[in-house]
mmCIF file of C-alpha atoms in Angstrom:
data_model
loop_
_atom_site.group_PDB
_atom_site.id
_atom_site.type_symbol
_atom_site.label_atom_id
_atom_site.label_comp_id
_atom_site.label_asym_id
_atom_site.label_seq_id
_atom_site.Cartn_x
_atom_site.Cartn_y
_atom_site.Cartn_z
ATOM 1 C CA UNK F 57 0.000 0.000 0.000
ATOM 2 C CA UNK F 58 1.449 3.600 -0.908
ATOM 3 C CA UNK F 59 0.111 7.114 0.371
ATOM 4 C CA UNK F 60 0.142 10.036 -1.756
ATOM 5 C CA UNK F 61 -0.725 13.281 -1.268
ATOM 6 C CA UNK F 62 -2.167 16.167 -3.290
ATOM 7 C CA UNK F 63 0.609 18.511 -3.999
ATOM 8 C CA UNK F 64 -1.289 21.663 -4.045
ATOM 9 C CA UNK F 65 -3.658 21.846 -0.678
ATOM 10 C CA UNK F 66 -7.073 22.534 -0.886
ATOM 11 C CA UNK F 67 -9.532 24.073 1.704
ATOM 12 C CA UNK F 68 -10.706 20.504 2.245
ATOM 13 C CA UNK F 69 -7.709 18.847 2.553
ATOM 14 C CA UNK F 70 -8.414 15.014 1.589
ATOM 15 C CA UNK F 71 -6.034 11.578 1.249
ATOM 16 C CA UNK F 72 -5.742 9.129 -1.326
ATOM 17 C CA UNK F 73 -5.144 5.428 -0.377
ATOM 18 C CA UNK F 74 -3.546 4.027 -3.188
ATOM 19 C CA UNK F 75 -3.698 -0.062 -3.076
ATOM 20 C CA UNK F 76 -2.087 -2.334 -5.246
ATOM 21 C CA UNK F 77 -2.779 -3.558 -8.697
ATOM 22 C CA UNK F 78 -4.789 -7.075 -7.841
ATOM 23 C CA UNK F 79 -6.510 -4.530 -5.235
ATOM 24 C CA UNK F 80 -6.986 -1.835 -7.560
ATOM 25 C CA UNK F 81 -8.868 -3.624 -10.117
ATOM 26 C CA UNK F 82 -11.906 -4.323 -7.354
ATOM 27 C CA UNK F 83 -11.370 -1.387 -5.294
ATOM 28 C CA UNK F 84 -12.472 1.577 -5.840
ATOM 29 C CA UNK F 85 -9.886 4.846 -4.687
ATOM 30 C CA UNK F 86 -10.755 5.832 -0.671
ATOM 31 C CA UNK F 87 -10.656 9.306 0.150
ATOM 32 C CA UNK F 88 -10.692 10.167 3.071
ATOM 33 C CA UNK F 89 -11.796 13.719 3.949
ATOM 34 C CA UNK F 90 -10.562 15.727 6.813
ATOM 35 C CA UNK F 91 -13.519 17.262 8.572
ATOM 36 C CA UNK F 92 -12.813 19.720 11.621
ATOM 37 C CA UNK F 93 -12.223 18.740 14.788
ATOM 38 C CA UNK F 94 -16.052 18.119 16.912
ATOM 39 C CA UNK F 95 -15.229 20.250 19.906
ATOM 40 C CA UNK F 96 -14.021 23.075 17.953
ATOM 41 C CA UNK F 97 -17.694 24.897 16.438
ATOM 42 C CA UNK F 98 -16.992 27.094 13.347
ATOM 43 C CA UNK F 99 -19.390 29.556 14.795
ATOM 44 C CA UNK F 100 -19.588 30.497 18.429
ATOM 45 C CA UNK F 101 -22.820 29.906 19.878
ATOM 46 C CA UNK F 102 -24.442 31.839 22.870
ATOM 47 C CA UNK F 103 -23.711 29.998 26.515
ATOM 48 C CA UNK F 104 -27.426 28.340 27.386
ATOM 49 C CA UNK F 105 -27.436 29.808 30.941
ATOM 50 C CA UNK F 106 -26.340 33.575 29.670
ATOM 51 C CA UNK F 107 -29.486 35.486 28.096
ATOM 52 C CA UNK F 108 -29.919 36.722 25.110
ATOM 53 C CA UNK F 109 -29.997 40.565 25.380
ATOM 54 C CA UNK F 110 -30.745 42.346 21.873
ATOM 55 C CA UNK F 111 -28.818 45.612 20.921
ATOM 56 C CA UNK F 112 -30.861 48.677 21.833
ATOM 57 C CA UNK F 113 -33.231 50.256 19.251
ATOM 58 C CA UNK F 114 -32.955 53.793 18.326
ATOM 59 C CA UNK F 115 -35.711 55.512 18.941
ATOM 60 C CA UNK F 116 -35.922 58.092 15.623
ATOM 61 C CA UNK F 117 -36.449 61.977 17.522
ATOM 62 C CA UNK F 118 -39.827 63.414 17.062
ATOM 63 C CA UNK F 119 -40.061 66.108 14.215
ATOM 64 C CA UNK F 120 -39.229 69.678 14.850
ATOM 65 C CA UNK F 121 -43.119 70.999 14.386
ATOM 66 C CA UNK F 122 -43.547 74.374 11.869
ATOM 67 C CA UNK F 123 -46.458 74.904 12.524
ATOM 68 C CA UNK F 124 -46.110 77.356 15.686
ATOM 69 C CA UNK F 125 -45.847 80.967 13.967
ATOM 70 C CA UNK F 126 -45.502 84.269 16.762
ATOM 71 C CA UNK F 127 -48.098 86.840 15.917
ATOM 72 C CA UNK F 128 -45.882 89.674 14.383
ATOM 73 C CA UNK F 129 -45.326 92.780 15.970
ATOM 74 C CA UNK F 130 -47.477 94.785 13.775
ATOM 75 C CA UNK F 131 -50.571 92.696 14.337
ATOM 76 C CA UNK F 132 -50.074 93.222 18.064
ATOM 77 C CA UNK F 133 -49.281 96.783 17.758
ATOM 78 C CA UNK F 134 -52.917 97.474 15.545
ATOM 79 C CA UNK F 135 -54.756 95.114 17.924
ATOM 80 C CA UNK F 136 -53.380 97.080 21.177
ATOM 81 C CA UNK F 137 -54.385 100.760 19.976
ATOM 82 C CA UNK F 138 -57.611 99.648 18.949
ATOM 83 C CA UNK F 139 -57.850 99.025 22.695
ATOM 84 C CA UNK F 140 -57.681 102.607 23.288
ATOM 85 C CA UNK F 141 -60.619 103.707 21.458
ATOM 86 C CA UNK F 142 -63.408 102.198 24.065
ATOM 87 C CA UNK F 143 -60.667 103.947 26.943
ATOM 88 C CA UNK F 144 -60.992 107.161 25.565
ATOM 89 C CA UNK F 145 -64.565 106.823 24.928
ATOM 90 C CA UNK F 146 -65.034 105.664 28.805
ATOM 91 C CA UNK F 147 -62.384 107.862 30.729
ATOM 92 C CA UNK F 148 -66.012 110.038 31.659
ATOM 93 C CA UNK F 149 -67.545 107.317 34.001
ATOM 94 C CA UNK F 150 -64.288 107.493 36.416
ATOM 95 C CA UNK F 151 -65.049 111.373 37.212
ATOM 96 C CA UNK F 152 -66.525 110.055 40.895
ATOM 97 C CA UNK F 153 -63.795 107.554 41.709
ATOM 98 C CA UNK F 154 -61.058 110.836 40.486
ATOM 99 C CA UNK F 155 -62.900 113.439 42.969
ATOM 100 C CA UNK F 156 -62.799 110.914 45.655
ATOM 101 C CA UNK F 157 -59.515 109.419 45.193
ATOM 102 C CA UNK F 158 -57.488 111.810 42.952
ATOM 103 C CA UNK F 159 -54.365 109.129 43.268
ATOM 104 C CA UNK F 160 -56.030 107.229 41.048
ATOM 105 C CA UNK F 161 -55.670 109.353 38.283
ATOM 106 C CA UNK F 162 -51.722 109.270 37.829
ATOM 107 C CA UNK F 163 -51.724 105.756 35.562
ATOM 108 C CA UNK F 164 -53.737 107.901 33.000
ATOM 109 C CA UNK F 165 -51.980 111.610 32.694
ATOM 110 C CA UNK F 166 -49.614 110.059 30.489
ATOM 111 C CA UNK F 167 -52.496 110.048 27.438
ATOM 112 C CA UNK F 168 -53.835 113.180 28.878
ATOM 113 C CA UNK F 169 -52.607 114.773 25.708
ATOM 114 C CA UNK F 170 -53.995 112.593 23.088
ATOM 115 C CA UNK F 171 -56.976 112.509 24.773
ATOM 116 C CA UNK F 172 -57.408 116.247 25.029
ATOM 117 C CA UNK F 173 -56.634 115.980 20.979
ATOM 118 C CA UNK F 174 -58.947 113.279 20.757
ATOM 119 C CA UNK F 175 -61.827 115.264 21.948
ATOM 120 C CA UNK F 176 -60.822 118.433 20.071
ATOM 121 C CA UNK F 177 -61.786 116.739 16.943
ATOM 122 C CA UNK F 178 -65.583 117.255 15.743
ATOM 123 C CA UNK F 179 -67.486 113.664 15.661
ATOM 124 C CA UNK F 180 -64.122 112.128 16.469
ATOM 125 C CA UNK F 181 -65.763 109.184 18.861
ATOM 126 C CA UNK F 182 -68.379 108.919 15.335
ATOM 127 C CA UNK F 183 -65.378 108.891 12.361
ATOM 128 C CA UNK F 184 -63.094 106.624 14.899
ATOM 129 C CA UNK F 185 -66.096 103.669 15.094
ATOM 130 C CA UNK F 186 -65.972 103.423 11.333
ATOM 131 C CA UNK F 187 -62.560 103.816 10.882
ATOM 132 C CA UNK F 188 -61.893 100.615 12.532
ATOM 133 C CA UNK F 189 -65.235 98.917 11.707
ATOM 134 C CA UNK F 190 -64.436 99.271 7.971
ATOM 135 C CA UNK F 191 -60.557 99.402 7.607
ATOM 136 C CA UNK F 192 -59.785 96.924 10.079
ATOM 137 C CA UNK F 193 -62.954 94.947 10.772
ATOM 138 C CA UNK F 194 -64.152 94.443 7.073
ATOM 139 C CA UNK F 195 -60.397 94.145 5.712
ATOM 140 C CA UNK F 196 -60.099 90.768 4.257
ATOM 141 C CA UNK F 197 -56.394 91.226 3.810
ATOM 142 C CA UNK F 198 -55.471 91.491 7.586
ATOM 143 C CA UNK F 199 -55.605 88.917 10.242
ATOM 144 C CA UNK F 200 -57.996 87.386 11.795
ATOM 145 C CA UNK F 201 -56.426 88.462 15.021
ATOM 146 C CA UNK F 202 -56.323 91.952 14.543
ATOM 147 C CA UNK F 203 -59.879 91.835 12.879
ATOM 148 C CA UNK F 204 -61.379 90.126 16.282
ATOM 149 C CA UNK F 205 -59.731 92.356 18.781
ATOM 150 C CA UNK F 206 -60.681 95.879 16.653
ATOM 151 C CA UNK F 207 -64.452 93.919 16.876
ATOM 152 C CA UNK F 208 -64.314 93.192 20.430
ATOM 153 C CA UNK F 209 -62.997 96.943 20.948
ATOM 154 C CA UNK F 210 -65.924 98.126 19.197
ATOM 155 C CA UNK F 211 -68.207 96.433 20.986
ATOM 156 C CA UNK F 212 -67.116 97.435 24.293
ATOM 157 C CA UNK F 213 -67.296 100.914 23.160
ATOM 158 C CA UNK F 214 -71.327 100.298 22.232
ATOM 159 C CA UNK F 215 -71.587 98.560 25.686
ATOM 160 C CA UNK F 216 -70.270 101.912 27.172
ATOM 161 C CA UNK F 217 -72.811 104.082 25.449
ATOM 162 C CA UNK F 218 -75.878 101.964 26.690
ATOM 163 C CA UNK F 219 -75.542 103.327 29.915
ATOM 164 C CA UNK F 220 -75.314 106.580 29.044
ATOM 165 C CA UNK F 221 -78.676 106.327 26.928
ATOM 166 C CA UNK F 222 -80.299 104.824 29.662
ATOM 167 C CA UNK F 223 -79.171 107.586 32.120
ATOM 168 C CA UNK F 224 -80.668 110.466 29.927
ATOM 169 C CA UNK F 225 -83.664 108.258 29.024
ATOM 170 C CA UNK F 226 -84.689 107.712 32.634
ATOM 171 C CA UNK F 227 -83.247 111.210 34.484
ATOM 172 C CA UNK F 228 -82.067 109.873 37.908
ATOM 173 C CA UNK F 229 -81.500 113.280 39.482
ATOM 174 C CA UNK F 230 -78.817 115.014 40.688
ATOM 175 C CA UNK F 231 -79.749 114.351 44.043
ATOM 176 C CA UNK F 232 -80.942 111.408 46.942
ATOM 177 C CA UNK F 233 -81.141 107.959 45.538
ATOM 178 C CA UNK F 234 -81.030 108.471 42.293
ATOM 179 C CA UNK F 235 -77.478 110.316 42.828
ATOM 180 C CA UNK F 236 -76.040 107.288 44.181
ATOM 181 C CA UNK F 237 -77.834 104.769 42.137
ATOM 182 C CA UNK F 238 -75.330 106.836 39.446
ATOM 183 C CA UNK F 239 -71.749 106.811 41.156
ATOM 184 C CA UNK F 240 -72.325 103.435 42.009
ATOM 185 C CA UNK F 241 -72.650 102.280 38.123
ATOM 186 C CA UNK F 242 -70.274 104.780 37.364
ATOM 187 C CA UNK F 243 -67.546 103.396 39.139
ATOM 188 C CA UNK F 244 -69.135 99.847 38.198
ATOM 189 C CA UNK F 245 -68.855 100.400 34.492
ATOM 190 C CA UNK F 246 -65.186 102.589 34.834
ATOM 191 C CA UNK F 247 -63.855 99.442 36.628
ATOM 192 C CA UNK F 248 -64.800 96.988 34.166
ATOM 193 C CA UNK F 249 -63.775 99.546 31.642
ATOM 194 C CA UNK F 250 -60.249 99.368 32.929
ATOM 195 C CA UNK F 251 -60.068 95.898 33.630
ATOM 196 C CA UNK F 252 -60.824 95.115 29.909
ATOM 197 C CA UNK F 253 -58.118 97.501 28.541
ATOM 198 C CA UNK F 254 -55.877 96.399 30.513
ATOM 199 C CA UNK F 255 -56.718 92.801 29.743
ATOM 200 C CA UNK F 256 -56.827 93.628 26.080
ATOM 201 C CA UNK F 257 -53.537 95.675 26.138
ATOM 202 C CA UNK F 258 -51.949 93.100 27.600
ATOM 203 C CA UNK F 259 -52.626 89.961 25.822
ATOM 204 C CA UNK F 260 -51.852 91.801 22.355
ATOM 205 C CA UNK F 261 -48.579 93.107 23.635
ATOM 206 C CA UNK F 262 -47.899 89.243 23.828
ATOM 207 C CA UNK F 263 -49.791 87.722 20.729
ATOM 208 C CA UNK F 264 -52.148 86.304 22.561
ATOM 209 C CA UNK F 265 -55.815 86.775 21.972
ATOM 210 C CA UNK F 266 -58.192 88.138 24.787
ATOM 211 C CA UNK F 267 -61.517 87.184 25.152
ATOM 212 C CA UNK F 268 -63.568 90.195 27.022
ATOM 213 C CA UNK F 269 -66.012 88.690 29.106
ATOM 214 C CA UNK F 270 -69.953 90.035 27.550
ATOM 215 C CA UNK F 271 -67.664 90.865 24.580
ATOM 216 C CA UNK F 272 -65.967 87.915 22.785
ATOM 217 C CA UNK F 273 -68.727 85.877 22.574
ATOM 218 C CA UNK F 274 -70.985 88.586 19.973
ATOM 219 C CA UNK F 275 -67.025 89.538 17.744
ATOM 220 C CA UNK F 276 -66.726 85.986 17.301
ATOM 221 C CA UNK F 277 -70.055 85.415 15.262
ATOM 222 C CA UNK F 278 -69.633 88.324 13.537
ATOM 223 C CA UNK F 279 -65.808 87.084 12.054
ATOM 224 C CA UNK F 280 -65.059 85.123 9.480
#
């Protein structure tokens, strides 16, 4: 029996028996093929009592939403002076609270001016209401945020004048009950008054969008 080998090795290294030639006739060649050792795995596998932890997902970050846009500083500059027109308008129902308390005039002799130039004008309370009602109101090409605030503004300049009708309407007098019956919705109506401007003033200086209580409610079905 002689053993030869393959002169050029392979990846599967094999042998050749080679038997003699009474042998040979009946044999076939054997070849025997060197398979890898048992113990040895080609792959590693995972140990049985160890378990099997998968590799974190990543979590893809939320997008950046564009859909947040400020309310530019024109719109809240329109929407805050139209805030001034029911102030102007109302300044006469605080003429009790000023005699009494003069102190709390002081916030307003800053606009003492353009209020004195307000009034100076002929129909100027008459030419302002339409002014905003049909420039800024009925204006299709400016927001709908400066459009409700000039409407709620207008409004609470008509609420202002109610009382005034009823007052002449009914003639309280100048003296006894009906006297008081008078400074007390003064001051009633000048409060409120106040508390809505500032309200209003305030929430257009930041681009937000007030809603005047007895107000907001009738500009909203009347907007777009």
């Amino acid at each position: 029996m002689q053993f030869s080998s393959n002169p050029k090795p392979a990846k599967n290294p094999t042998i050749c028996l080679l038997l003699p030639d009474q042998e040979m006739a009946g044999l076939p060649i054997l070849r025997l093929s060197v398979l890898p050792h048992p113990l040895k795995p080609r792959h590693p596998k995972l140990h049985p009592l160890l378990p099997h932890r998968p590799p974190p997902l990543k979590t893809p970050s939320p997008p950046i939403s564009s859909s947040y846009s400020p309310t530019p500083a024109t719109d809240r500059l329109i929407s805050a002076a139209s805030f001034f027109f029911p102030l102007f308008n109302g300044l006469q129902y605080g003429r009790f609270l000023f005699s009494q308390y003069p102190i709390l005039a002081a916030p307003f002799k800053p606009i003492i001016p353009l209020l004195s130039l307000y009034h100076s004008v002929p129909y100027a309370s008459f030419v302002s209401f339409f002014a905003l009602y049909i420039g800024i109101v009925r204006n299709p090409s400016l927001s709908r945020y400066i459009r409700f605030n000039a409407l709620q503004a207008l409004v609470l300049d008509v609420l202002l004048v109610v009382p005034m009708l009823i007052q002449r309407i009914l003639s309280p007098g100048q003296t006894g009950l009906g006297l008081k019956l008078t400074i007390w919705g003064y001051n009633a109506l000048f409060v409120f008054l106040v508390a809505c401007f500032a309200y209003g003033l305030g929430c257009s200086v930041l681009g937000k969008t007030p809603h005047l209580p007895f107000v907001a409610a009738a500009a909203g079905r009347q907007i777009d």
